[in-house]
XYZ file of C-alpha atoms in Angstrom:
249
model
C 120.141 85.060 108.975
C 118.001 84.512 111.722
C 113.942 84.806 111.067
C 113.021 88.341 112.641
C 110.012 89.763 114.158
C 106.823 89.706 111.297
C 105.246 92.569 113.717
C 106.850 96.190 112.538
C 104.828 98.025 114.985
C 101.612 98.475 117.096
C 99.092 100.584 116.616
C 95.643 101.173 118.311
C 96.265 97.155 119.611
C 96.408 96.402 116.230
C 99.409 94.525 115.213
C 101.060 95.806 111.432
C 102.584 93.139 109.596
C 105.830 93.197 108.109
C 104.438 91.794 104.979
C 101.736 94.405 104.377
C 104.561 96.813 104.343
C 106.986 95.331 101.854
C 104.233 94.147 99.722
C 102.943 97.525 99.511
C 105.764 99.628 98.994
C 106.599 97.238 96.009
C 103.494 98.094 94.507
C 103.417 101.656 95.434
C 106.698 101.866 93.717
C 106.103 99.499 90.390
C 103.453 101.815 89.944
C 105.743 104.784 90.460
C 107.890 103.519 88.048
C 105.366 102.747 85.312
C 103.330 106.310 85.568
C 106.976 108.317 84.854
C 106.851 105.482 82.444
C 104.236 105.911 80.615
C 104.577 108.523 77.649
C 106.984 106.003 76.026
C 104.893 102.763 75.440
C 102.403 106.074 74.448
C 99.950 105.575 77.492
C 98.425 108.597 79.054
C 100.093 108.144 82.692
C 96.950 109.181 84.158
C 96.114 105.784 82.399
C 98.959 104.091 85.298
C 96.841 105.344 88.366
C 93.609 104.535 87.471
C 95.217 101.514 86.688
C 96.303 101.029 90.078
C 92.957 101.770 91.244
C 91.421 98.601 89.704
C 94.922 96.746 89.797
C 95.642 96.579 93.888
C 92.595 94.932 95.433
C 92.033 92.389 92.116
C 95.787 91.039 92.637
C 95.545 90.561 95.818
C 92.382 88.871 95.979
C 93.133 87.113 92.928
C 96.527 85.707 94.627
C 94.395 84.423 98.443
C 91.732 83.004 96.447
C 94.495 81.179 93.856
C 96.229 79.711 97.326
C 92.922 79.057 99.481
C 92.033 77.026 96.412
C 95.276 74.463 95.998
C 94.614 74.317 100.078
C 90.902 74.356 100.809
C 91.192 71.391 102.846
C 92.685 73.575 105.499
C 90.718 76.793 105.119
C 87.016 74.867 104.299
C 84.457 76.314 106.897
C 86.816 78.778 108.032
C 85.625 82.314 106.422
C 87.493 84.505 108.796
C 91.013 82.532 107.621
C 89.953 83.158 104.310
C 90.222 87.202 104.316
C 93.325 87.033 106.879
C 95.896 87.620 104.550
C 97.870 89.875 107.086
C 100.270 86.984 107.510
C 100.854 85.159 104.355
C 99.341 83.206 101.655
C 99.445 85.140 98.314
C 100.386 83.393 95.802
C 102.615 85.141 93.039
C 100.507 83.526 89.799
C 97.215 83.683 91.621
C 98.285 88.102 91.217
C 99.450 87.558 87.724
C 96.953 86.101 86.264
C 93.979 88.048 87.651
C 96.145 90.805 86.868
C 95.912 90.136 83.366
C 92.402 89.686 83.386
C 91.907 93.589 85.100
C 94.410 94.387 82.485
C 93.066 93.451 80.073
C 89.200 94.594 80.977
C 90.931 98.313 81.406
C 92.606 98.449 78.052
C 89.112 97.456 76.219
C 87.777 99.975 78.241
C 90.568 102.702 77.860
C 91.178 101.403 74.048
C 95.005 101.131 75.587
C 97.129 98.509 73.512
C 97.357 95.895 75.948
C 100.884 94.542 74.638
C 102.197 98.075 75.401
C 100.617 98.069 78.697
C 102.382 94.742 79.283
C 105.729 95.687 78.241
C 105.432 99.183 80.441
C 103.482 97.111 84.117
C 106.576 94.081 83.791
C 109.696 95.299 84.462
C 107.774 97.234 87.807
C 106.147 93.978 88.896
C 109.628 91.820 88.526
C 110.689 94.983 90.819
C 108.311 94.352 93.504
C 107.860 90.605 93.138
C 111.627 91.690 94.481
C 110.792 93.338 97.262
C 107.612 91.382 98.246
C 109.649 88.281 98.706
C 111.637 89.909 102.089
C 107.810 89.955 103.473
C 108.672 85.204 103.162
C 111.316 86.326 105.786
C 109.851 88.148 108.147
C 107.350 85.609 108.324
C 109.324 82.819 108.809
C 107.579 81.126 104.928
C 108.280 80.124 101.229
C 112.129 78.781 102.653
C 113.464 76.072 101.396
C 115.254 72.180 102.872
C 117.365 72.371 105.044
C 121.192 73.538 103.985
C 124.575 74.435 105.386
C 124.439 77.578 103.452
C 126.188 80.620 105.302
C 122.866 82.166 103.720
C 120.864 80.345 105.291
C 117.951 81.437 107.317
C 117.724 79.946 110.666
C 113.893 79.315 111.963
C 113.558 77.995 115.574
C 117.482 76.656 115.438
C 117.109 74.966 111.951
C 119.359 76.148 108.281
C 116.495 76.255 105.380
C 117.239 77.261 101.975
C 116.257 81.031 101.505
C 114.248 80.772 98.119
C 112.716 83.994 99.007
C 116.666 85.646 99.285
C 117.138 83.874 95.461
C 113.642 84.321 93.905
C 114.564 88.682 95.279
C 118.132 88.797 94.141
C 116.678 87.219 90.537
C 113.747 89.661 90.412
C 115.736 92.335 90.655
C 118.408 91.557 88.103
C 114.915 90.688 85.850
C 114.170 93.931 86.752
C 117.261 95.952 85.413
C 117.145 93.676 82.001
C 114.033 94.605 81.459
C 114.645 98.032 81.816
C 117.290 97.870 79.342
C 115.745 95.687 76.703
C 112.928 97.740 77.178
C 115.165 101.339 75.208
C 115.582 97.823 72.499
C 111.904 96.575 72.097
C 111.719 94.831 68.497
C 108.051 94.540 68.546
C 104.967 94.788 71.203
C 104.702 92.600 73.463
C 108.291 91.269 73.432
C 108.993 92.836 76.859
C 106.346 91.403 78.635
C 106.879 87.739 76.972
C 110.274 87.863 78.428
C 109.682 88.110 81.872
C 107.375 85.499 81.170
C 110.127 83.060 80.109
C 112.864 84.261 82.212
C 110.741 84.720 85.589
C 109.265 80.757 85.192
C 112.549 79.521 84.564
C 113.630 80.678 87.465
C 110.637 79.809 89.716
C 110.333 76.066 88.356
C 114.341 75.910 89.710
C 113.793 78.076 92.447
C 110.318 76.605 93.516
C 111.734 72.344 93.910
C 113.890 74.342 96.674
C 110.564 75.169 99.088
C 108.673 73.113 100.771
C 105.614 75.100 101.366
C 104.010 74.134 97.624
C 100.748 73.984 96.008
C 100.358 70.321 95.284
C 98.410 68.915 92.621
C 98.210 65.526 94.338
C 102.367 64.621 93.576
C 102.753 67.848 91.059
C 104.404 70.981 92.393
C 101.541 73.714 91.118
C 104.206 76.918 90.361
C 106.029 74.021 88.535
C 103.336 73.018 86.601
C 102.149 76.510 85.848
C 105.972 77.775 84.969
C 106.384 75.171 82.538
C 102.865 75.822 80.470
C 104.449 79.817 80.964
C 107.633 78.645 79.003
C 105.975 77.787 76.350
C 103.375 79.679 75.735
C 105.220 82.676 76.100
C 108.072 81.652 73.463
C 105.558 79.965 71.399
C 103.559 83.502 71.249
C 107.265 85.508 71.409
C 108.013 83.422 68.212
C 104.526 84.464 66.409
C 104.729 88.173 67.320
C 108.555 88.378 66.161
C 107.872 87.227 62.901
C 104.816 88.513 62.491
C 106.877 92.361 63.214
C 109.364 91.065 60.566
C 106.756 90.740 58.132
C 105.164 94.310 58.739
C 109.151 96.159 58.875
C 109.562 94.156 54.973
């Protein structure tokens, strides 16, 4: 499949990029689904809308700051490039980190159970990622190394692993799996922690194929974060599961 034109349309001389459209679409759909499911988690739907107003800018800023921090040698002294996100340059781990901080603050002031909110939100986060990853396709970025696979993405005549596609498909199925498990939740925080473990496992392997990884020396940052997330979520899962069994005795 050939990489398409990254520009969706132009209005008043301003190019509107597919990247931004797809990220916005994923976010809107995620909030809509969370809004419709909120009552099942003892959360008022209006609180989801309030959370969304805070979450969108905070997550985008966090994703950008995270990306820029590990590419500082490129962005240093160029403020205009730092704030220009129309051509990509958002790191999902930064968005999740800042989103979690925003979620904790919202839960504190609105007196919402943070684990309930996390279990509600994260299936939709997976769906938003599935949609948003196609923005990388339109920007001809976040691809892997050379491959002869039939599904290879073709950029400037060269065939590459479509790592955006691998992650998009995985996150799509992850959304449905987490949605199904939500109706069988055994303890608060279970769904969010399963997301953390499963997505991190996938990201670790897919990141190994990419050619544009953020690096810390010879270490791929996303792989390091993924390993830490897997172990951290697994420990939290064990503790919360054990505590819930003791309470239900």
